[in-house]
Short mmCIF file of C-alpha atoms and ligand atoms in Angstrom, two decimals:
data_model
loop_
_atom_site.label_atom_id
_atom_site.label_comp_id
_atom_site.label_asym_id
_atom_site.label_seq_id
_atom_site.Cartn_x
_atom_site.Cartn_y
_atom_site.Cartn_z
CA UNK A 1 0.00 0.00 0.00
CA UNK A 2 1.07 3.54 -0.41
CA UNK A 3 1.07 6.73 -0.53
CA UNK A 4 2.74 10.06 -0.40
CA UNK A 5 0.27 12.75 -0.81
CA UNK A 6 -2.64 11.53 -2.60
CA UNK A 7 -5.03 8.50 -1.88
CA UNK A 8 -6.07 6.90 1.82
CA UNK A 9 -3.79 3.95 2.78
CA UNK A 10 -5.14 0.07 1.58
CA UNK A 11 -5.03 -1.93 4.40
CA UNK A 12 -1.72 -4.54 3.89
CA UNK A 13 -1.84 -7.80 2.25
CA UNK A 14 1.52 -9.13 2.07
CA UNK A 15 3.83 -10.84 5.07
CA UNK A 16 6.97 -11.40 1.61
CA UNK A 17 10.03 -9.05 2.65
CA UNK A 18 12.51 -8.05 0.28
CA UNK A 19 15.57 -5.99 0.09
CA UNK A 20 15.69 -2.46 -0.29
CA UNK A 21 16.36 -1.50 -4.21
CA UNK A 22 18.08 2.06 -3.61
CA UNK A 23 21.61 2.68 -2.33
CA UNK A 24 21.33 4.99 0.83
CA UNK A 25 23.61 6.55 2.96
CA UNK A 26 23.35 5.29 7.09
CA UNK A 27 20.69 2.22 5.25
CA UNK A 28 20.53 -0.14 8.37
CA UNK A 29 20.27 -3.41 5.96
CA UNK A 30 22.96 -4.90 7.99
CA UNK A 31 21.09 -4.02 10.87
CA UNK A 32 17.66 -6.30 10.30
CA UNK A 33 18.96 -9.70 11.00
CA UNK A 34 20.18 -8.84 14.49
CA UNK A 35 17.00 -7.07 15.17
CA UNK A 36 15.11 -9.78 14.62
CA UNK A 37 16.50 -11.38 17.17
CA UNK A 38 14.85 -9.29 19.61
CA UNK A 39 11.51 -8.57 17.84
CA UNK A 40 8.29 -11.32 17.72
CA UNK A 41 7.39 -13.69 15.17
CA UNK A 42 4.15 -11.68 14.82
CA UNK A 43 4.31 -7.91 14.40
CA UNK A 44 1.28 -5.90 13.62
CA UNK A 45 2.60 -3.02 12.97
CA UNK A 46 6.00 -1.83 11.92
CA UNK A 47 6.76 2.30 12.03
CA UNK A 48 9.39 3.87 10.19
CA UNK A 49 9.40 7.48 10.64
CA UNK A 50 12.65 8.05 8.95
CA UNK A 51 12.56 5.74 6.11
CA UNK A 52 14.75 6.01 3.63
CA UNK A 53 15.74 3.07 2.08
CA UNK A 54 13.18 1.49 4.42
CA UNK A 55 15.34 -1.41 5.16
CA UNK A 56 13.26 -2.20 8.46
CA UNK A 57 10.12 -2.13 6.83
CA UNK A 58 11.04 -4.07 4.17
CA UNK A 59 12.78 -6.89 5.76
CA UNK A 60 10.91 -7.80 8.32
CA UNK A 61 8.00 -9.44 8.18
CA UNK A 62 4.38 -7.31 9.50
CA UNK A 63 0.84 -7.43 8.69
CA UNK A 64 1.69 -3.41 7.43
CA UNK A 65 4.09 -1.16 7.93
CA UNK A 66 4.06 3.29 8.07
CA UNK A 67 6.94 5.00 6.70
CA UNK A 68 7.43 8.95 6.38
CA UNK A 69 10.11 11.00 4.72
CA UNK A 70 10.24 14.68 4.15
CA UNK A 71 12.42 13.46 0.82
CA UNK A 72 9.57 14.39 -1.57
CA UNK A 73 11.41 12.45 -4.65
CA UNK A 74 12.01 8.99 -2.19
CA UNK A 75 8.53 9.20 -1.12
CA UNK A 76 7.33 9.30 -4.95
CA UNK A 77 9.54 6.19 -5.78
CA UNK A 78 8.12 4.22 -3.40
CA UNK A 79 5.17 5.30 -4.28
CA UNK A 80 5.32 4.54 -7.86
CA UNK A 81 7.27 1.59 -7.14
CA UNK A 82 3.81 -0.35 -5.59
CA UNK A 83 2.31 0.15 -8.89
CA UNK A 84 4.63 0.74 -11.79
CA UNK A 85 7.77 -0.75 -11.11
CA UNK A 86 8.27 -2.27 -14.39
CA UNK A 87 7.81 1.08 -16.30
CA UNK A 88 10.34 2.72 -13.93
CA UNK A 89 13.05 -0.60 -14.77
CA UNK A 90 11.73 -0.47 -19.06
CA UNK A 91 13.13 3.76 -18.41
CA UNK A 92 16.47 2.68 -16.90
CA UNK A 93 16.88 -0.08 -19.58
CA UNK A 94 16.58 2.96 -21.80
CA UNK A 95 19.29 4.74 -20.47
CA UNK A 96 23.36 4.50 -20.72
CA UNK A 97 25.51 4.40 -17.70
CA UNK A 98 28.22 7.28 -18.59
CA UNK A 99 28.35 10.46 -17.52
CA UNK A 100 27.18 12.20 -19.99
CA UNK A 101 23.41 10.53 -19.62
CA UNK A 102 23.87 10.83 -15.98
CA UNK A 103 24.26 15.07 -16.51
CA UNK A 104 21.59 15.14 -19.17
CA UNK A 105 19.15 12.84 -16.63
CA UNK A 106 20.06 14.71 -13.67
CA UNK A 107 18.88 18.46 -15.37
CA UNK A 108 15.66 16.71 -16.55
CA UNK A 109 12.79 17.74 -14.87
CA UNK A 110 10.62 14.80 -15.83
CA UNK A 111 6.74 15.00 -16.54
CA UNK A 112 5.12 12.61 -14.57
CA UNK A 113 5.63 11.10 -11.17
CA UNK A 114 6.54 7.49 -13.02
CA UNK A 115 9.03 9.25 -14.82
CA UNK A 116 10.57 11.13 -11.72
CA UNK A 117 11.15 7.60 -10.06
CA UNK A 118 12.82 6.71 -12.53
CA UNK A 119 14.99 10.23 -12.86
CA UNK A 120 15.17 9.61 -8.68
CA UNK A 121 16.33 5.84 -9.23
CA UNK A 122 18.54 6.24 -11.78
CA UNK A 123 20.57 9.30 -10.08
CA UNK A 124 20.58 6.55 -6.85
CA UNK A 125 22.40 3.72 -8.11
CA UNK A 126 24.57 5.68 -10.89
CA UNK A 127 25.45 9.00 -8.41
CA UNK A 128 28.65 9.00 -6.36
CA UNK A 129 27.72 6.91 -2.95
CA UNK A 130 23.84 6.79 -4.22
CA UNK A 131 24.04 9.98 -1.61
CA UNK A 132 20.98 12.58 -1.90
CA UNK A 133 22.14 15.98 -1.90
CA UNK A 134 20.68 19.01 -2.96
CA UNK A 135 21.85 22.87 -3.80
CA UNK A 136 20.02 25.87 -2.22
CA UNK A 137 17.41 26.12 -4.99
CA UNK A 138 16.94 22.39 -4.15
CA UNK A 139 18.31 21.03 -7.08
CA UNK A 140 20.37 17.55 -6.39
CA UNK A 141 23.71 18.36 -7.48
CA UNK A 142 25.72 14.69 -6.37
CA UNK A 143 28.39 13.87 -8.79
CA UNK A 144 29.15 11.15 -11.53
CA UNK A 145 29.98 8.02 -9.39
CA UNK A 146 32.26 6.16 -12.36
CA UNK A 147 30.20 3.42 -13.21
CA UNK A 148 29.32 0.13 -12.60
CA UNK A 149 26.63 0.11 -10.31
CA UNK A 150 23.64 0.22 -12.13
CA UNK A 151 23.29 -3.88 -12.12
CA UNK A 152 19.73 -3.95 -14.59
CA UNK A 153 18.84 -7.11 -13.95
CA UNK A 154 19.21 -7.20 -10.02
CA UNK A 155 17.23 -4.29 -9.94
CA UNK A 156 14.41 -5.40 -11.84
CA UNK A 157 14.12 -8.35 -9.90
CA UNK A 158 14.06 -6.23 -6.50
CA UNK A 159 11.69 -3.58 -7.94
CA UNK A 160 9.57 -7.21 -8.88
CA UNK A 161 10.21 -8.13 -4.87
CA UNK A 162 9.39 -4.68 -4.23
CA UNK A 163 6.00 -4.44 -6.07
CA UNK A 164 4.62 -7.23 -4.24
CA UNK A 165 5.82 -6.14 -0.34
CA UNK A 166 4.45 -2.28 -0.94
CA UNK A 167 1.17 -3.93 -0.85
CA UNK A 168 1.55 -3.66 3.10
CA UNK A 169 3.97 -0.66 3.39
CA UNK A 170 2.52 3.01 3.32
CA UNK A 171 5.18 5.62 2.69
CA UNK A 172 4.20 9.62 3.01
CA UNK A 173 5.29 12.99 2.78
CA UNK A 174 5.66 14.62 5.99
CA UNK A 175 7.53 15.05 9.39
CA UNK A 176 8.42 12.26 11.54
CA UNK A 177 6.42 13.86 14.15
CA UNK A 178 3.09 13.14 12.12
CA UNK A 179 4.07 9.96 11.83
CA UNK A 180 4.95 9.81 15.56
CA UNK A 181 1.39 11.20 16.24
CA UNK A 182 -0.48 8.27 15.32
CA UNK A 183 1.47 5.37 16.96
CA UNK A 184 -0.54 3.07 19.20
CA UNK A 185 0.32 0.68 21.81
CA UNK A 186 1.61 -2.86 19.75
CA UNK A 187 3.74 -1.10 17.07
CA UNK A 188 7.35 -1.81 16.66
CA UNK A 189 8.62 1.72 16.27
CA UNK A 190 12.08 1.95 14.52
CA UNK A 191 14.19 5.27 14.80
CA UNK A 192 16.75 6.40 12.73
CA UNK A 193 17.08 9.87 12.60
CA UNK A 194 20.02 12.30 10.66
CA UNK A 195 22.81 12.33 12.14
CA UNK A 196 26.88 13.41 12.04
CA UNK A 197 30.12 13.49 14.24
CA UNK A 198 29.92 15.21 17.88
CA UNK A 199 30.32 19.08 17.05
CA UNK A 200 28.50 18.18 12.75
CA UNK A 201 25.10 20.45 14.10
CA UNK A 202 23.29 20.94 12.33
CA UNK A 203 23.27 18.10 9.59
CA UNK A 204 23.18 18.90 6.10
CA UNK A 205 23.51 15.25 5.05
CA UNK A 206 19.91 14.78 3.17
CA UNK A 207 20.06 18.33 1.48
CA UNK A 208 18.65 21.48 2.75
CA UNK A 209 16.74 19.74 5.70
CA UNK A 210 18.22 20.38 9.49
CA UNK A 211 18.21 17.88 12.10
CA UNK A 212 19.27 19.91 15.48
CA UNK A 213 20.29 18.95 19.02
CA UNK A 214 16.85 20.43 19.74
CA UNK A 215 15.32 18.41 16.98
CA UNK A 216 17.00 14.97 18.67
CA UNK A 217 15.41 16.26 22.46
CA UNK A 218 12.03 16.78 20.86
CA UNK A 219 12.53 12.86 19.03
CA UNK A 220 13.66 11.67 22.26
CA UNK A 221 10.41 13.10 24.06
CA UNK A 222 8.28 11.84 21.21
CA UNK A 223 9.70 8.05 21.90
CA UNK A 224 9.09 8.07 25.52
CA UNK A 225 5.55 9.15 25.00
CA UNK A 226 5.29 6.34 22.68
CA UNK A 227 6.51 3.83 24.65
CA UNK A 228 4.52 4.75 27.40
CA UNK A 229 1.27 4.01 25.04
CA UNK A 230 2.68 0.43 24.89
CA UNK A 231 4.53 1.05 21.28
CA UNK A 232 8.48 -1.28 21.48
CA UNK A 233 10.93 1.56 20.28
CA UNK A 234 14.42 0.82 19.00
CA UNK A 235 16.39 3.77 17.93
CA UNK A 236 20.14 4.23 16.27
CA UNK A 237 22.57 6.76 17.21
CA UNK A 238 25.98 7.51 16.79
CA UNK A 239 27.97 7.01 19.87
CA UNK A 240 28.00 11.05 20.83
CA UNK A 241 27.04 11.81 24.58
CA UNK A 242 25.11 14.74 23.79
CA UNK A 243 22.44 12.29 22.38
CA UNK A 244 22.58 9.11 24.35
CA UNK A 245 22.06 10.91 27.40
CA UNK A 246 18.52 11.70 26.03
CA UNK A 247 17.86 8.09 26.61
CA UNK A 248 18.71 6.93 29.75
CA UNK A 249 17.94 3.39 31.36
CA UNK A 250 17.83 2.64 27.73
CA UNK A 251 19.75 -0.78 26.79
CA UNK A 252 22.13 -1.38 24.08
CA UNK A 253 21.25 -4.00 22.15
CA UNK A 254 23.21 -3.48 18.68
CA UNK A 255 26.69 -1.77 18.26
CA UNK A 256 28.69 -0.72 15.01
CA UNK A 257 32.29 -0.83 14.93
CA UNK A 258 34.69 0.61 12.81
CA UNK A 259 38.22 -0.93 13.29
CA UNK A 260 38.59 -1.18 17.10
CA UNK A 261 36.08 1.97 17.50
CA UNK A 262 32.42 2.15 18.45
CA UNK A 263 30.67 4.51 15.82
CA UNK A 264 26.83 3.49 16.66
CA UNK A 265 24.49 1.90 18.63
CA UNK A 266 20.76 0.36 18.88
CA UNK A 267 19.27 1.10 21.80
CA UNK A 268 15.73 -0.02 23.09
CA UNK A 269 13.99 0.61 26.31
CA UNK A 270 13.07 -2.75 26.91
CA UNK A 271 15.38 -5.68 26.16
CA UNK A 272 13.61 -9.17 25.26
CA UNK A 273 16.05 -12.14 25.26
CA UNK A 274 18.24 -12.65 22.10
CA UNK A 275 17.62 -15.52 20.33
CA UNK A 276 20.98 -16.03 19.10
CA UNK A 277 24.06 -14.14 19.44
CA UNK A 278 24.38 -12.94 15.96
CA UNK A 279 26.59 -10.55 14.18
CA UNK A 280 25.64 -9.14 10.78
CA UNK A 281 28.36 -6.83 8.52
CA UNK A 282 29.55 -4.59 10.82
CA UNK A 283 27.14 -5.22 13.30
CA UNK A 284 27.07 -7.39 16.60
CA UNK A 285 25.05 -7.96 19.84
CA UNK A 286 26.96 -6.59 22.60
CA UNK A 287 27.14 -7.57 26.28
CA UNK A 288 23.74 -5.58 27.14
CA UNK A 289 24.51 -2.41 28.71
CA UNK A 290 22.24 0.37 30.30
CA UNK A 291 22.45 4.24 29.47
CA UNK A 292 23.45 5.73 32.38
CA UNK A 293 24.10 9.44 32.33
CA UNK A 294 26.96 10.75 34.75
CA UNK A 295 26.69 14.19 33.76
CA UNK A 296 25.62 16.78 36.70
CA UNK A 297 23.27 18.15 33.82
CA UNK A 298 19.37 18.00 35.66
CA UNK A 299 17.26 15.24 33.88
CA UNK A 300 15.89 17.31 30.43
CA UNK A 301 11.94 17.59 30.53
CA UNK A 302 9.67 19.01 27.14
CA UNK A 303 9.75 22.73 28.55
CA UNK A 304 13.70 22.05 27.42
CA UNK A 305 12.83 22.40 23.62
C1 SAM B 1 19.51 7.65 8.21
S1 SAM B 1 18.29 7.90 6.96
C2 SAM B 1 17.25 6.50 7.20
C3 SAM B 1 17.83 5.27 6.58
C4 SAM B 1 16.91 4.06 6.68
N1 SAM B 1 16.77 3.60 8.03
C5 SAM B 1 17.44 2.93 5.82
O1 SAM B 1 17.74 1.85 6.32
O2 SAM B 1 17.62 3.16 4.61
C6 SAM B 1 17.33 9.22 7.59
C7 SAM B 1 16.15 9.64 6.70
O3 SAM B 1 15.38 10.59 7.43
C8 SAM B 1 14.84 11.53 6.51
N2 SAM B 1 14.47 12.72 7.30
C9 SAM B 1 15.26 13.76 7.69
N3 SAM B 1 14.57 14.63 8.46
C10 SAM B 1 13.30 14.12 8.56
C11 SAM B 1 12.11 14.54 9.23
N4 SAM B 1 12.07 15.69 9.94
N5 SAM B 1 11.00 13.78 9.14
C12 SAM B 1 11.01 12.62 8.39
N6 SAM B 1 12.12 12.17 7.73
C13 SAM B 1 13.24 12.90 7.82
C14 SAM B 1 15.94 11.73 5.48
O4 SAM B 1 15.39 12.19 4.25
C15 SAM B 1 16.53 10.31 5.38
O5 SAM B 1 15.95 9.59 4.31
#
């Protein structure tokens, strides 16, 4: 089911999972087989408030799923994607992977929304790093990324896998906060907000749209008034003090190394058993530990935003 701004949800219809088709930067792919470790067989519903690639939503099995993103060209994808995904993989067929396409595709303003997914997906596995990154007239301005990475076939058979899984996911247009807004008790809420190193305020990562330290206190507020309605939360974040404090008594259940050093963690507030110690890419389950914050800072409350 879909949709960004036009057309009331269809209620879901598929429990298939598949992998998500676009390259995007922070995508927690790795991340879904240790999470499901923790979560039940049977989820009702899954919540993705900052979807992106949707990698939760995707691969994990639910009777439906929610997704928002204030990415107005991902949401449209998606949205096409439950409907038309072989039209969007007959335009890519159509096009060359060399630079000069990508330049002419990127300054096309397409149409029709069928033929802006397929602008949007093309840009995403030919740009440099599939990032998404705009100029101030909001423009996406990524360079050339050399080649190679288009793989036709793979992606028509994903955007096939794809078709038949957006019959229970629902992807819109707006904040994470309207999303937020209509959790209920039973949903498996999973968080994975912008972010960048300690000191990267705010972050400019998916184009012109901020993500602030008070942005990350109101999110944190948000999540404790959804787990108090009953709602499991897990959320990722980088391993910056600034932020975990937010969440404390909060256990780590996932942790990201790079080398020897801890870049980001998974963090839920309450811990079911582990079915199997698992790790997945660059991901492991970690001795559980508690967020405990030993600053002399008083506890934050919502008259802090
Ligand atoms: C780290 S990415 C999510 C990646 C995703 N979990 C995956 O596996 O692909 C964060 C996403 O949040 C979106 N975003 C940023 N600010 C937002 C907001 N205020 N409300 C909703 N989405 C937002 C960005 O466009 C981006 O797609």
């Amino acid at each position: 089911m879909v949709h960004g701004s036009q057309g009331a949800p269809v209620v879901g219809q598929s429990s298939a999972t598949c992998v998500t088709p676009l390259r995007w930067a922070g995508g927690k792919r790795k991340l879904v087989p240790l999470l499901k470790q923790f979560l039940p067989t049977h989820i009702p519903r899954i919540v993705e408030p900052f979807f992106g690639g949707g990698s939760v939503s995707f691969g994990i099995a639910a009777t439906s799923s929610m997704g928002a993103d204030t990415n107005g060209e991902l949401v449209n994808f998606f949205g096409q994607s439950a409907t038309h995904g072989q039209d969007i993989v007959a335009i890519l067929r159509s096009l060359h992977d060399d630079r000069d396409t990508y330049l002419q595709v990127r300054d096309w303003s397409p149409p029709t929304d069928v033929e802006r997914a397929a602008r949007f997906a093309f840009l995403n596995r030919t740009g440099y790093f599939g990032l998404y990154r705009t100029n101030q007239k909001g423009r996406y301005n990524v360079p050339y990324g050399g080649g190679g990475r288009l793989n036709l076939d793979t992606f028509a058979k994903g955007m096939g896998e794809l078709e038949e899984v957006m019959r229970r996911v629902s992807v819109e247009h707006v904040d994470y906060l309207d999303l937020m807004a209509r959790v209920t008790g039973g949903d498996v809420v999973f968080l994975d907000p912008p972010y960048g190193a300690s000191g990267d305020y705010p972050f400019r990562r998916y184009g012109s749209l901020l993500f602030s330290p008070s942005d990350h206190r109101r999110l944190a507020a948000e999540a404790e008034r959804c787990r108090r309605l009953g709602a499991k939360i897990y959320i990722t974040l980088p391993t910056d003090p600034s932020l975990l404090r937010l969440y404390q008594g909060w256990t780590v259940v996932g942790e990201r190394r790079r080398g020897n050093q801890l870049v980001e963690v998974c963090l839920t507030h309450e811990p079911t058993g582990c079915r199997d110690m698992v790790s997945s890419g660059q991901w492991r389950v970690p001795a559980q530990v508690k967020i405990v914050d030993e600053s002399e800072d008083a506890p934050l409350t919502g008259t802090d935003f």
